[in-house]
Amino acid sequence: MKFSVDRIEGNIIILQDLETKEIKEVLKKDIGIRVKDGDILVYKDNKYKKDNKLKEDRLKLIQEKLNKLKGLN
């Protein structure tokens, strides 16, 4: 399962499932790693792990869409 870190509220991290778009609240201590808004996490084998490559790919896609909307492409 892949999640985007939507936001952090105190000791709760709000995640959005990238496939279903469902929102999930997880305690910081249950994530086990330091995260920030926009990070992409993969949940596998009962652990969360950052996926920096997927994050970069998503940021590029978003930038391309913005450029297209602005007529820059």
CSV table of N, CA and C in Angstrom, one decimal:
chain,number,residue,atom,x,y,z
A,1,MET,N,0.8,-1.2,0.0
A,1,MET,CA,0.0,0.0,0.0
A,1,MET,C,0.9,1.2,0.0
A,2,LYS,N,0.5,2.2,-0.8
A,2,LYS,CA,1.2,3.5,-0.9
A,2,LYS,C,0.4,4.6,-0.4
A,3,PHE,N,1.0,5.5,0.4
A,3,PHE,CA,0.3,6.7,1.0
A,3,PHE,C,1.1,7.9,0.8
A,4,SER,N,0.4,9.0,0.7
A,4,SER,CA,1.0,10.3,0.7
A,4,SER,C,0.7,11.0,2.1
A,5,VAL,N,1.7,11.6,2.6
A,5,VAL,CA,1.6,12.3,3.9
A,5,VAL,C,0.8,13.6,3.6
A,6,ASP,N,-0.4,13.7,4.0
A,6,ASP,CA,-1.3,14.9,3.7
A,6,ASP,C,-0.9,16.0,4.6
A,7,ARG,N,-0.8,15.7,5.9
A,7,ARG,CA,-0.4,16.7,6.9
A,7,ARG,C,-0.1,16.0,8.2
A,8,ILE,N,0.5,16.8,9.1
A,8,ILE,CA,0.8,16.3,10.4
A,8,ILE,C,0.2,17.3,11.4
A,9,GLU,N,-0.6,16.6,12.3
A,9,GLU,CA,-1.3,17.4,13.4
A,9,GLU,C,-0.9,16.9,14.7
A,10,GLY,N,0.0,17.6,15.3
A,10,GLY,CA,0.5,17.1,16.7
A,10,GLY,C,1.2,15.8,16.5
A,11,ASN,N,0.7,14.8,17.2
A,11,ASN,CA,1.3,13.4,17.2
A,11,ASN,C,0.6,12.5,16.2
A,12,ILE,N,-0.3,13.1,15.4
A,12,ILE,CA,-1.0,12.3,14.4
A,12,ILE,C,-0.6,12.7,13.0
A,13,ILE,N,-0.3,11.6,12.1
A,13,ILE,CA,0.0,11.9,10.7
A,13,ILE,C,-1.2,11.5,9.9
A,14,ILE,N,-1.6,12.4,9.1
A,14,ILE,CA,-2.8,12.1,8.2
A,14,ILE,C,-2.2,11.6,6.9
A,15,LEU,N,-2.6,10.4,6.5
A,15,LEU,CA,-2.2,9.8,5.2
A,15,LEU,C,-3.3,9.7,4.3
A,16,GLN,N,-3.0,9.8,3.0
A,16,GLN,CA,-4.0,9.5,1.9
A,16,GLN,C,-3.5,8.3,1.1
A,17,ASP,N,-4.4,7.3,1.0
A,17,ASP,CA,-4.1,6.2,0.2
A,17,ASP,C,-4.0,6.6,-1.3
A,18,LEU,N,-2.9,6.4,-2.0
A,18,LEU,CA,-2.8,6.8,-3.3
A,18,LEU,C,-3.7,6.1,-4.3
A,19,GLU,N,-4.2,4.9,-4.0
A,19,GLU,CA,-5.0,4.2,-4.9
A,19,GLU,C,-6.5,4.5,-4.6
A,20,THR,N,-6.9,4.5,-3.4
A,20,THR,CA,-8.4,4.6,-3.1
A,20,THR,C,-8.7,6.1,-2.7
A,21,LYS,N,-7.7,6.9,-2.4
A,21,LYS,CA,-7.9,8.3,-2.0
A,21,LYS,C,-8.5,8.4,-0.5
A,22,GLU,N,-8.6,7.3,0.2
A,22,GLU,CA,-9.1,7.3,1.5
A,22,GLU,C,-8.1,7.9,2.5
A,23,ILE,N,-8.6,8.6,3.5
A,23,ILE,CA,-7.8,9.2,4.5
A,23,ILE,C,-7.6,8.3,5.7
A,24,LYS,N,-6.4,8.3,6.3
A,24,LYS,CA,-6.1,7.4,7.4
A,24,LYS,C,-5.3,8.2,8.4
A,25,GLU,N,-5.6,8.1,9.7
A,25,GLU,CA,-4.9,8.8,10.7
A,25,GLU,C,-4.0,7.7,11.4
A,26,VAL,N,-2.7,8.1,11.6
A,26,VAL,CA,-1.7,7.1,12.2
A,26,VAL,C,-0.9,7.9,13.2
A,27,LEU,N,-0.7,7.3,14.4
A,27,LEU,CA,0.2,8.0,15.4
A,27,LEU,C,1.6,8.0,14.9
A,28,LYS,N,2.3,9.1,15.2
A,28,LYS,CA,3.7,9.3,14.8
A,28,LYS,C,4.5,8.1,15.2
A,29,LYS,N,4.3,7.6,16.4
A,29,LYS,CA,5.1,6.5,16.9
A,29,LYS,C,4.9,5.2,16.1
A,30,ASP,N,3.7,5.1,15.5
A,30,ASP,CA,3.5,3.9,14.7
A,30,ASP,C,4.1,3.9,13.3
A,31,ILE,N,4.5,5.2,12.9
A,31,ILE,CA,5.2,5.3,11.6
A,31,ILE,C,6.6,4.9,11.7
A,32,GLY,N,7.2,5.3,12.8
A,32,GLY,CA,8.6,4.8,13.1
A,32,GLY,C,9.7,5.6,12.4
A,33,ILE,N,9.4,6.5,11.5
A,33,ILE,CA,10.4,7.3,10.8
A,33,ILE,C,10.0,8.7,10.7
A,34,ARG,N,10.9,9.6,10.5
A,34,ARG,CA,10.6,11.0,10.4
A,34,ARG,C,10.0,11.3,9.0
A,35,VAL,N,8.9,12.0,9.0
A,35,VAL,CA,8.2,12.3,7.7
A,35,VAL,C,7.8,13.8,7.7
A,36,LYS,N,7.5,14.3,6.5
A,36,LYS,CA,7.0,15.6,6.4
A,36,LYS,C,5.9,15.6,5.3
A,37,ASP,N,5.1,16.7,5.3
A,37,ASP,CA,4.1,16.8,4.3
A,37,ASP,C,4.6,16.5,2.9
A,38,GLY,N,3.8,15.7,2.1
A,38,GLY,CA,4.2,15.4,0.8
A,38,GLY,C,5.0,14.1,0.6
A,39,ASP,N,5.6,13.6,1.7
A,39,ASP,CA,6.3,12.4,1.6
A,39,ASP,C,5.4,11.2,1.1
A,40,ILE,N,6.0,10.3,0.4
A,40,ILE,CA,5.3,9.1,0.0
A,40,ILE,C,5.8,7.9,0.8
A,41,LEU,N,4.9,7.2,1.4
A,41,LEU,CA,5.2,6.1,2.2
A,41,LEU,C,4.7,4.8,1.6
A,42,VAL,N,5.5,3.7,1.7
A,42,VAL,CA,5.0,2.4,1.3
A,42,VAL,C,4.9,1.6,2.6
A,43,TYR,N,3.7,0.9,2.7
A,43,TYR,CA,3.5,0.1,3.9
A,43,TYR,C,3.7,-1.4,3.4
A,44,LYS,N,4.7,-2.0,4.0
A,44,LYS,CA,4.9,-3.4,3.6
A,44,LYS,C,5.6,-4.1,4.8
A,45,ASP,N,5.2,-5.3,5.0
A,45,ASP,CA,5.7,-6.1,6.1
A,45,ASP,C,5.6,-5.4,7.5
A,46,ASN,N,4.4,-4.8,7.6
A,46,ASN,CA,4.1,-4.1,8.9
A,46,ASN,C,5.0,-2.9,9.2
A,47,LYS,N,5.6,-2.3,8.2
A,47,LYS,CA,6.4,-1.2,8.3
A,47,LYS,C,6.2,-0.1,7.3
A,48,TYR,N,6.4,1.1,7.6
A,48,TYR,CA,6.3,2.2,6.7
A,48,TYR,C,7.8,2.6,6.2
A,49,LYS,N,7.9,2.8,4.9
A,49,LYS,CA,9.2,3.2,4.4
A,49,LYS,C,9.0,4.3,3.4
A,50,LYS,N,9.9,5.3,3.4
A,50,LYS,CA,9.8,6.4,2.4
A,50,LYS,C,10.2,5.9,1.0
A,51,ASP,N,9.5,6.4,0.0
A,51,ASP,CA,9.8,6.1,-1.4
A,51,ASP,C,10.1,7.5,-2.1
A,52,ASN,N,11.4,7.9,-2.0
A,52,ASN,CA,11.8,9.2,-2.6
A,52,ASN,C,11.6,9.2,-4.1
A,53,LYS,N,11.8,8.1,-4.8
A,53,LYS,CA,11.7,8.0,-6.2
A,53,LYS,C,10.2,8.3,-6.6
A,54,LEU,N,9.3,7.7,-6.0
A,54,LEU,CA,7.9,7.9,-6.3
A,54,LEU,C,7.5,9.4,-6.0
A,55,LYS,N,8.1,9.9,-4.9
A,55,LYS,CA,7.8,11.3,-4.6
A,55,LYS,C,8.3,12.2,-5.7
A,56,GLU,N,9.5,12.0,-6.2
A,56,GLU,CA,10.0,12.8,-7.3
A,56,GLU,C,9.2,12.7,-8.5
A,57,ASP,N,8.8,11.5,-8.8
A,57,ASP,CA,7.9,11.3,-10.0
A,57,ASP,C,6.6,12.0,-9.9
A,58,ARG,N,6.0,12.0,-8.7
A,58,ARG,CA,4.7,12.7,-8.5
A,58,ARG,C,4.9,14.2,-8.6
A,59,LEU,N,6.0,14.7,-8.1
A,59,LEU,CA,6.2,16.1,-8.1
A,59,LEU,C,6.4,16.6,-9.6
A,60,LYS,N,7.2,15.8,-10.4
A,60,LYS,CA,7.4,16.1,-11.8
A,60,LYS,C,6.0,16.1,-12.5
A,61,LEU,N,5.2,15.1,-12.3
A,61,LEU,CA,3.9,15.1,-12.9
A,61,LEU,C,3.0,16.3,-12.6
A,62,ILE,N,3.0,16.7,-11.3
A,62,ILE,CA,2.3,17.8,-10.9
A,62,ILE,C,2.8,19.1,-11.6
A,63,GLN,N,4.1,19.2,-11.6
A,63,GLN,CA,4.7,20.4,-12.3
A,63,GLN,C,4.3,20.4,-13.8
A,64,GLU,N,4.3,19.3,-14.4
A,64,GLU,CA,3.9,19.2,-15.8
A,64,GLU,C,2.5,19.6,-16.0
A,65,LYS,N,1.6,19.2,-15.1
A,65,LYS,CA,0.2,19.6,-15.2
A,65,LYS,C,0.0,21.1,-15.0
A,66,LEU,N,0.7,21.6,-14.0
A,66,LEU,CA,0.7,23.1,-13.8
A,66,LEU,C,1.2,23.9,-15.0
A,67,ASN,N,2.3,23.4,-15.6
A,67,ASN,CA,2.8,24.1,-16.8
A,67,ASN,C,1.8,24.0,-18.0
A,68,LYS,N,1.1,22.9,-18.1
A,68,LYS,CA,0.1,22.7,-19.2
A,68,LYS,C,-1.0,23.7,-19.0
A,69,LEU,N,-1.5,23.8,-17.7
A,69,LEU,CA,-2.6,24.7,-17.4
A,69,LEU,C,-2.2,26.2,-17.7
A,70,LYS,N,-0.9,26.5,-17.5
A,70,LYS,CA,-0.4,27.8,-17.7
A,70,LYS,C,-0.1,28.1,-19.1
A,71,GLY,N,-0.1,27.0,-20.0
A,71,GLY,CA,0.2,27.1,-21.4
A,71,GLY,C,1.7,27.2,-21.6
A,72,LEU,N,2.5,26.6,-20.7
A,72,LEU,CA,3.9,26.6,-20.9
A,72,LEU,C,4.4,25.4,-21.6
A,73,ASN,N,3.6,24.4,-21.9
A,73,ASN,CA,4.0,23.2,-22.7
A,73,ASN,C,3.6,23.3,-24.1
